[in-house]
CSV table of C-alpha atoms in Angstrom, one decimal:
chain,number,residue,atom,x,y,z
A,48,UNK,CA,64.9,-30.7,-109.5
A,49,UNK,CA,66.7,-27.9,-107.7
A,50,UNK,CA,64.6,-26.0,-105.2
A,51,UNK,CA,64.9,-23.1,-102.8
A,52,UNK,CA,62.7,-22.9,-99.8
A,53,UNK,CA,62.4,-19.8,-97.6
A,54,UNK,CA,60.2,-19.6,-94.5
A,55,UNK,CA,58.6,-17.1,-92.2
A,56,UNK,CA,59.5,-13.6,-93.5
A,57,UNK,CA,57.7,-10.3,-93.4
A,58,UNK,CA,55.7,-9.2,-96.5
A,59,UNK,CA,55.7,-5.6,-95.3
A,60,UNK,CA,56.1,-3.0,-98.0
A,61,UNK,CA,58.1,-1.3,-99.0
A,62,UNK,CA,60.6,-0.3,-96.3
A,63,UNK,CA,60.3,-3.4,-94.1
A,64,UNK,CA,60.4,-5.9,-97.0
A,65,UNK,CA,63.9,-7.1,-96.2
A,66,UNK,CA,63.2,-8.8,-92.8
A,67,UNK,CA,65.4,-11.6,-91.5
A,68,UNK,CA,64.3,-15.1,-92.4
A,69,UNK,CA,63.4,-17.6,-89.7
A,70,UNK,CA,61.2,-20.7,-89.5
A,71,UNK,CA,57.7,-20.5,-88.2
A,72,UNK,CA,56.1,-23.5,-86.5
A,73,UNK,CA,52.7,-24.8,-87.8
A,74,UNK,CA,51.1,-23.5,-84.6
A,75,UNK,CA,52.5,-20.0,-85.1
A,76,UNK,CA,51.0,-19.9,-88.6
A,77,UNK,CA,47.7,-21.4,-87.6
A,78,UNK,CA,48.2,-24.8,-89.4
A,79,UNK,CA,48.0,-28.3,-88.1
A,80,UNK,CA,50.8,-29.7,-90.3
A,81,UNK,CA,54.2,-28.8,-91.7
A,82,UNK,CA,53.1,-27.2,-95.0
A,83,UNK,CA,56.7,-27.2,-96.4
A,84,UNK,CA,56.8,-31.0,-95.9
A,85,UNK,CA,53.4,-31.5,-97.5
A,86,UNK,CA,54.4,-29.3,-100.5
A,87,UNK,CA,57.7,-31.1,-100.9
A,88,UNK,CA,56.0,-34.5,-100.9
A,89,UNK,CA,53.5,-33.3,-103.5
A,90,UNK,CA,56.3,-32.2,-105.8
A,91,UNK,CA,58.5,-35.3,-105.4
A,92,UNK,CA,55.5,-37.6,-105.9
A,93,UNK,CA,54.6,-36.0,-109.2
A,94,UNK,CA,51.2,-34.8,-108.0
A,95,UNK,CA,52.3,-31.2,-108.2
A,96,UNK,CA,53.9,-30.8,-111.6
A,97,UNK,CA,55.5,-27.7,-113.1
A,98,UNK,CA,55.4,-25.5,-110.1
A,99,UNK,CA,58.0,-22.6,-110.2
A,100,UNK,CA,57.1,-20.9,-107.0
A,101,UNK,CA,54.7,-21.0,-104.0
A,102,UNK,CA,54.2,-18.3,-101.4
A,103,UNK,CA,51.7,-18.4,-98.6
A,104,UNK,CA,51.2,-15.4,-96.3
A,105,UNK,CA,48.9,-15.0,-93.3
A,106,UNK,CA,48.1,-11.6,-92.0
A,107,UNK,CA,51.1,-10.2,-94.0
A,108,UNK,CA,53.7,-12.7,-92.7
A,109,UNK,CA,55.2,-15.2,-95.1
A,110,UNK,CA,54.7,-18.8,-93.7
A,111,UNK,CA,55.9,-20.7,-96.8
A,112,UNK,CA,58.0,-19.7,-99.8
A,113,UNK,CA,59.4,-22.2,-102.2
A,114,UNK,CA,61.0,-22.1,-105.7
A,115,UNK,CA,61.6,-24.9,-108.1
A,116,UNK,CA,63.8,-24.3,-111.2
A,117,UNK,CA,62.2,-25.2,-114.6
A,118,UNK,CA,61.7,-24.3,-118.2
A,119,UNK,CA,60.0,-21.0,-118.6
A,120,UNK,CA,58.7,-18.5,-121.2
A,121,UNK,CA,58.3,-14.7,-121.4
A,122,UNK,CA,55.0,-14.0,-123.1
A,123,UNK,CA,55.4,-17.0,-125.3
A,124,UNK,CA,59.1,-16.7,-126.0
A,125,UNK,CA,61.1,-19.7,-124.6
A,126,UNK,CA,63.7,-18.8,-122.0
A,127,UNK,CA,65.0,-22.4,-121.4
A,128,UNK,CA,65.8,-23.6,-118.0
A,129,UNK,CA,65.5,-20.8,-115.4
A,130,UNK,CA,66.8,-20.7,-111.9
A,131,UNK,CA,63.8,-19.5,-109.9
A,132,UNK,CA,64.1,-17.4,-106.8
A,133,UNK,CA,62.7,-14.4,-104.9
A,134,UNK,CA,64.1,-11.9,-107.5
A,135,UNK,CA,63.0,-13.8,-110.6
A,136,UNK,CA,60.5,-12.1,-112.8
A,137,UNK,CA,57.8,-14.5,-114.1
A,138,UNK,CA,54.8,-14.3,-116.5
A,139,UNK,CA,51.5,-13.5,-114.8
A,140,UNK,CA,49.6,-14.2,-118.1
A,141,UNK,CA,46.0,-13.5,-117.4
A,142,UNK,CA,46.6,-12.5,-113.8
A,143,UNK,CA,47.5,-9.3,-115.6
A,144,UNK,CA,43.8,-8.8,-116.2
A,145,UNK,CA,43.1,-8.5,-112.5
A,146,UNK,CA,45.9,-6.0,-112.0
A,147,UNK,CA,44.3,-3.9,-114.8
A,148,UNK,CA,41.0,-4.2,-112.8
A,149,UNK,CA,42.7,-2.6,-109.9
A,150,UNK,CA,44.2,0.1,-112.1
A,151,UNK,CA,40.8,1.0,-113.5
A,152,UNK,CA,39.5,1.6,-110.0
A,153,UNK,CA,42.4,4.0,-109.3
A,154,UNK,CA,41.9,5.8,-112.6
A,155,UNK,CA,38.1,6.1,-111.9
A,156,UNK,CA,38.8,7.8,-108.5
A,157,UNK,CA,41.1,10.2,-110.3
A,158,UNK,CA,38.4,11.1,-112.9
A,159,UNK,CA,40.5,9.6,-115.7
A,160,UNK,CA,38.2,6.9,-117.0
A,161,UNK,CA,34.4,6.6,-117.6
A,162,UNK,CA,32.2,5.2,-114.8
A,163,UNK,CA,31.0,1.6,-115.1
A,164,UNK,CA,27.5,2.7,-116.1
A,165,UNK,CA,28.8,4.7,-119.1
A,166,UNK,CA,27.9,3.4,-122.6
A,167,UNK,CA,31.0,1.7,-123.9
A,168,UNK,CA,31.1,2.5,-127.6
A,169,UNK,CA,31.0,6.4,-127.3
A,170,UNK,CA,34.2,6.0,-125.3
A,171,UNK,CA,35.9,5.2,-128.6
A,172,UNK,CA,34.8,8.0,-130.9
A,173,UNK,CA,37.3,7.0,-133.6
A,174,UNK,CA,34.9,4.2,-134.5
A,175,UNK,CA,31.7,6.0,-135.2
A,176,UNK,CA,30.3,3.3,-137.5
A,177,UNK,CA,30.4,0.8,-134.6
A,178,UNK,CA,28.9,3.3,-132.2
A,179,UNK,CA,26.0,3.8,-134.6
A,180,UNK,CA,25.1,0.1,-134.5
A,181,UNK,CA,21.8,-0.2,-132.5
A,182,UNK,CA,22.8,-3.8,-131.5
A,183,UNK,CA,25.8,-2.4,-129.5
A,184,UNK,CA,24.0,0.6,-127.9
A,185,UNK,CA,23.3,-1.2,-124.6
A,186,UNK,CA,26.9,-2.3,-123.9
A,187,UNK,CA,28.4,-0.4,-121.0
A,188,UNK,CA,31.8,-0.2,-119.4
A,189,UNK,CA,30.6,-2.4,-116.6
A,190,UNK,CA,30.0,-5.2,-119.2
A,191,UNK,CA,33.7,-5.0,-120.1
A,192,UNK,CA,34.6,-5.1,-116.4
A,193,UNK,CA,32.5,-8.3,-115.9
A,194,UNK,CA,33.2,-9.8,-119.4
A,195,UNK,CA,29.5,-9.8,-120.2
A,196,UNK,CA,29.6,-7.6,-123.3
A,197,UNK,CA,27.9,-10.2,-125.4
A,198,UNK,CA,30.5,-10.1,-128.2
A,199,UNK,CA,31.9,-13.2,-129.8
A,200,UNK,CA,35.2,-14.2,-128.4
A,201,UNK,CA,37.0,-17.6,-128.1
A,202,UNK,CA,40.2,-18.2,-126.2
A,203,UNK,CA,39.7,-22.0,-125.9
A,204,UNK,CA,42.5,-22.8,-128.3
A,205,UNK,CA,46.3,-22.6,-127.6
A,206,UNK,CA,47.8,-19.2,-127.3
A,207,UNK,CA,50.0,-20.0,-130.3
A,208,UNK,CA,47.1,-20.3,-132.7
A,209,UNK,CA,45.7,-17.3,-134.7
A,210,UNK,CA,42.2,-18.8,-134.2
A,211,UNK,CA,42.5,-17.9,-130.6
A,212,UNK,CA,40.8,-14.5,-130.3
A,213,UNK,CA,43.5,-13.0,-128.2
A,214,UNK,CA,46.2,-13.9,-130.7
A,215,UNK,CA,44.0,-12.6,-133.5
A,216,UNK,CA,43.6,-9.4,-131.6
A,217,UNK,CA,47.4,-9.0,-131.2
A,218,UNK,CA,47.8,-9.5,-135.0
A,219,UNK,CA,45.1,-7.0,-135.9
A,220,UNK,CA,46.1,-3.6,-137.2
A,221,UNK,CA,43.9,-2.0,-134.5
A,222,UNK,CA,43.4,-4.1,-131.4
A,223,UNK,CA,40.6,-1.9,-130.1
A,224,UNK,CA,38.7,-2.0,-133.3
A,225,UNK,CA,39.2,-5.8,-133.5
A,226,UNK,CA,37.5,-6.2,-130.1
A,227,UNK,CA,34.7,-3.7,-130.7
A,228,UNK,CA,33.7,-5.0,-134.1
A,229,UNK,CA,33.2,-8.6,-133.0
A,230,UNK,CA,29.6,-9.8,-133.7
A,231,UNK,CA,27.0,-9.5,-131.0
A,232,UNK,CA,26.0,-13.0,-130.0
A,233,UNK,CA,24.0,-12.4,-126.8
A,234,UNK,CA,22.5,-9.3,-125.0
A,235,UNK,CA,25.0,-7.6,-122.7
A,236,UNK,CA,25.0,-8.7,-119.1
A,237,UNK,CA,23.4,-12.1,-119.7
A,238,UNK,CA,26.4,-14.4,-120.3
A,239,UNK,CA,30.0,-14.5,-119.2
A,240,UNK,CA,32.4,-14.8,-122.2
A,241,UNK,CA,36.0,-14.9,-121.2
A,242,UNK,CA,37.7,-12.1,-123.1
A,243,UNK,CA,41.2,-10.6,-123.2
A,244,UNK,CA,39.6,-8.1,-125.5
A,245,UNK,CA,37.5,-6.7,-122.7
A,246,UNK,CA,40.7,-6.1,-120.8
A,247,UNK,CA,42.3,-4.4,-123.8
A,248,UNK,CA,39.4,-2.0,-123.9
A,249,UNK,CA,39.9,-1.1,-120.2
A,250,UNK,CA,43.6,-0.7,-120.7
A,251,UNK,CA,42.9,1.6,-123.6
A,252,UNK,CA,40.6,3.8,-121.6
A,253,UNK,CA,43.2,4.0,-118.8
A,254,UNK,CA,46.0,4.9,-121.2
A,255,UNK,CA,44.1,7.6,-123.0
A,256,UNK,CA,42.5,9.0,-119.8
A,257,UNK,CA,45.8,9.2,-118.0
A,258,UNK,CA,48.0,10.2,-120.9
A,259,UNK,CA,50.5,7.5,-119.9
A,260,UNK,CA,51.3,4.0,-121.1
A,261,UNK,CA,49.8,1.2,-119.0
A,262,UNK,CA,53.2,0.3,-117.5
A,263,UNK,CA,54.1,3.9,-116.6
A,264,UNK,CA,50.7,4.4,-115.1
A,265,UNK,CA,51.0,1.2,-113.1
A,266,UNK,CA,54.4,2.2,-111.8
A,267,UNK,CA,53.1,5.6,-110.6
A,268,UNK,CA,49.8,4.6,-109.0
A,269,UNK,CA,50.1,1.0,-107.9
A,270,UNK,CA,53.6,-0.5,-108.1
A,271,UNK,CA,55.4,2.5,-106.5
A,272,UNK,CA,53.1,2.6,-103.5
A,273,UNK,CA,53.6,-1.2,-103.0
A,274,UNK,CA,57.3,-1.0,-103.2
A,275,UNK,CA,57.4,-2.9,-106.5
A,276,UNK,CA,60.5,-1.5,-108.3
A,277,UNK,CA,61.1,-4.3,-110.9
A,278,UNK,CA,58.6,-5.5,-113.5
A,279,UNK,CA,58.2,-6.1,-117.2
A,280,UNK,CA,55.2,-5.5,-119.3
A,281,UNK,CA,55.3,-7.2,-122.7
A,282,UNK,CA,53.5,-6.4,-125.8
A,283,UNK,CA,53.9,-6.3,-129.5
A,284,UNK,CA,55.8,-3.0,-129.2
A,285,UNK,CA,56.4,-0.2,-126.8
A,286,UNK,CA,53.2,1.7,-126.0
A,287,UNK,CA,51.1,-1.3,-127.0
A,288,UNK,CA,51.7,-3.6,-124.1
A,289,UNK,CA,49.3,-6.4,-123.6
A,290,UNK,CA,46.7,-5.5,-121.0
A,291,UNK,CA,45.4,-9.0,-121.1
A,292,UNK,CA,48.5,-11.0,-120.4
A,293,UNK,CA,51.8,-9.1,-120.6
A,294,UNK,CA,52.9,-8.4,-117.0
A,295,UNK,CA,55.9,-10.1,-115.3
A,296,UNK,CA,56.5,-9.7,-111.5
A,297,UNK,CA,58.3,-11.5,-108.8
A,298,UNK,CA,56.3,-13.9,-106.6
A,299,UNK,CA,56.6,-11.7,-103.6
A,300,UNK,CA,55.3,-8.7,-105.5
A,301,UNK,CA,52.4,-10.7,-106.8
A,302,UNK,CA,51.6,-11.6,-103.2
A,303,UNK,CA,51.8,-8.0,-102.2
A,304,UNK,CA,49.0,-7.3,-104.7
A,305,UNK,CA,47.0,-10.0,-103.0
A,306,UNK,CA,47.7,-8.4,-99.6
A,307,UNK,CA,46.5,-5.1,-101.0
A,308,UNK,CA,43.2,-6.7,-101.9
A,309,UNK,CA,43.0,-8.5,-98.6
A,310,UNK,CA,43.4,-5.2,-96.8
A,311,UNK,CA,40.6,-3.4,-98.8
A,312,UNK,CA,43.1,-1.5,-101.0
A,313,UNK,CA,45.3,-0.1,-98.3
A,314,UNK,CA,49.0,-0.6,-97.5
A,315,UNK,CA,50.8,0.8,-94.5
A,316,UNK,CA,47.9,3.2,-93.8
A,317,UNK,CA,47.7,4.6,-97.3
A,318,UNK,CA,44.6,3.9,-99.4
A,319,UNK,CA,46.2,2.9,-102.8
A,320,UNK,CA,43.0,1.5,-104.4
A,321,UNK,CA,39.7,3.0,-103.2
A,322,UNK,CA,37.9,0.8,-100.6
A,323,UNK,CA,34.6,1.1,-102.4
A,324,UNK,CA,36.2,-0.1,-105.6
A,325,UNK,CA,37.6,-3.2,-103.9
A,326,UNK,CA,34.1,-3.9,-102.6
A,327,UNK,CA,32.5,-3.4,-106.1
A,328,UNK,CA,35.2,-5.4,-107.8
A,329,UNK,CA,34.7,-8.4,-105.6
A,330,UNK,CA,30.9,-8.4,-105.7
A,331,UNK,CA,29.6,-11.4,-107.7
A,332,UNK,CA,28.1,-10.4,-111.1
A,333,UNK,CA,27.8,-13.5,-113.2
A,334,UNK,CA,28.5,-17.3,-112.9
A,335,UNK,CA,31.5,-18.5,-115.0
A,336,UNK,CA,29.9,-21.9,-115.6
A,337,UNK,CA,32.4,-23.9,-113.6
A,338,UNK,CA,31.2,-23.3,-110.1
A,339,UNK,CA,32.8,-19.9,-109.7
A,340,UNK,CA,31.5,-16.4,-110.1
A,341,UNK,CA,33.0,-13.3,-111.6
A,342,UNK,CA,33.1,-9.8,-110.4
A,343,UNK,CA,35.0,-7.0,-112.1
A,344,UNK,CA,38.0,-8.8,-113.5
A,345,UNK,CA,38.4,-11.0,-110.4
A,346,UNK,CA,37.2,-14.6,-109.8
A,347,UNK,CA,35.1,-15.2,-106.8
A,348,UNK,CA,34.4,-18.3,-104.7
A,349,UNK,CA,33.6,-19.5,-101.2
A,350,UNK,CA,35.3,-21.9,-98.8
A,351,UNK,CA,34.0,-23.5,-95.6
A,352,UNK,CA,36.4,-22.8,-92.8
A,353,UNK,CA,35.8,-25.1,-89.8
A,354,UNK,CA,32.1,-25.3,-88.8
A,355,UNK,CA,31.3,-21.8,-89.9
A,356,UNK,CA,29.5,-20.7,-93.0
A,357,UNK,CA,31.5,-20.5,-96.3
A,358,UNK,CA,33.8,-17.5,-96.5
A,359,UNK,CA,34.4,-15.6,-99.8
A,360,UNK,CA,37.7,-15.7,-101.6
A,361,UNK,CA,39.0,-13.6,-104.5
A,362,UNK,CA,41.2,-15.0,-107.2
A,363,UNK,CA,43.3,-14.1,-110.2
A,364,UNK,CA,44.1,-16.9,-112.7
A,365,UNK,CA,46.5,-17.2,-115.6
A,366,UNK,CA,47.6,-19.6,-118.3
A,367,UNK,CA,50.1,-22.2,-117.2
A,368,UNK,CA,49.1,-22.3,-113.6
A,369,UNK,CA,49.6,-18.7,-112.4
A,370,UNK,CA,47.4,-18.2,-109.4
A,371,UNK,CA,46.6,-15.6,-106.7
A,372,UNK,CA,44.1,-16.5,-104.0
A,373,UNK,CA,43.0,-14.1,-101.2
A,374,UNK,CA,40.8,-15.4,-98.3
A,375,UNK,CA,40.2,-12.4,-96.1
A,376,UNK,CA,38.3,-14.2,-93.3
A,377,UNK,CA,41.5,-16.3,-92.6
A,378,UNK,CA,44.0,-13.6,-93.5
A,379,UNK,CA,45.4,-15.7,-96.3
A,380,UNK,CA,47.2,-14.8,-99.5
A,381,UNK,CA,48.5,-17.6,-101.7
A,382,UNK,CA,50.6,-16.8,-104.9
A,383,UNK,CA,51.7,-19.5,-107.3
A,384,UNK,CA,53.9,-19.5,-110.4
A,385,UNK,CA,54.0,-22.4,-112.7
A,386,UNK,CA,55.3,-23.3,-116.2
A,387,UNK,CA,52.6,-25.5,-117.7
A,388,UNK,CA,51.6,-23.1,-120.4
A,389,UNK,CA,48.8,-24.1,-122.8
A,390,UNK,CA,48.3,-27.4,-120.9
A,391,UNK,CA,44.6,-28.1,-120.3
A,392,UNK,CA,45.0,-29.4,-116.8
A,393,UNK,CA,47.5,-26.8,-115.6
A,394,UNK,CA,45.0,-25.7,-113.0
A,395,UNK,CA,45.1,-29.0,-111.1
A,396,UNK,CA,48.5,-28.5,-109.3
A,397,UNK,CA,47.8,-25.0,-108.0
A,398,UNK,CA,44.3,-25.9,-106.9
A,399,UNK,CA,45.7,-28.9,-105.0
A,400,UNK,CA,48.1,-26.6,-103.2
A,401,UNK,CA,45.2,-24.3,-102.3
A,402,UNK,CA,42.7,-26.9,-101.2
A,403,UNK,CA,44.7,-30.0,-100.1
A,404,UNK,CA,47.8,-28.3,-98.5
A,405,UNK,CA,46.6,-24.9,-97.4
A,406,UNK,CA,42.9,-25.1,-96.6
A,407,UNK,CA,42.9,-28.7,-95.5
A,408,UNK,CA,45.5,-28.0,-92.8
A,409,UNK,CA,44.2,-24.7,-91.6
A,410,UNK,CA,43.6,-24.9,-87.9
A,411,UNK,CA,39.8,-24.5,-87.1
């Protein structure tokens, strides 16, 4: 399988992004092994299947960047065999949700969206019948942020099946109403129920509060300051882009978003996302049931580094193996693209890269 490996560049944004490429030694990067060799072995052995791109940065400097060509899709539409590289746009799928989480924090600071403690249903006055339901009165914006609204939602099936709640939402006449009218199955705040519908509600609040489409707003307040000039945001039609899964970025630009989170929302001395929002967004709210916890549209975990106590990491995960990990204590950002869409074990390859190649070889 063709591959392209690039090593040791700057991830500075936006002006210094075109730094010369050179090779960093493991010692310079703080690792005890050649990560490129470990990654290459994993791919050739078949242990790491379907990877399209891997980028590891430490303290803003790229230590490892690799691309493997492969079959790909754009929001479910087959693209055939794609030559992957630094300029290739790639589906983020549900990593999009975490980007929307950042956008909500920016919009909140600008007074464009309701605060987390606000009741949710009055934010959508076009549905007075739903707002009048006493069973829904206790649901707040923060419950959409943490996916604890208590509404029925099921995305366990393939994203090609109308029984999948996200697909049913996309086929509904009103996506917002579809989400809001789902039956209440548990009191709000008590159980994590994975829901692209929650993200759709947040995206709707951002769009109506800003008076802009989600892509236009993202370009102005987030992508522009990060030097991200090329992206796509897919949806069923213009103005109805999918807040849950429609974003496409390059791997370097996804890593820049990780770096923004690692640096508490700042880039090159400019506070793009409020620092207090990053802190609130990455504060554990609810267990996800698989050993992780969830904040406000970001996954949260902990890793033991050396002999010290476990350090927190923040993550954004998407269908097919799309991953973004940020481990501030070690200065690490790891971004991964993959093409194993709708495959139940798509998480295994990226997780092996994170745990068995990156963390296992990090110098104490």
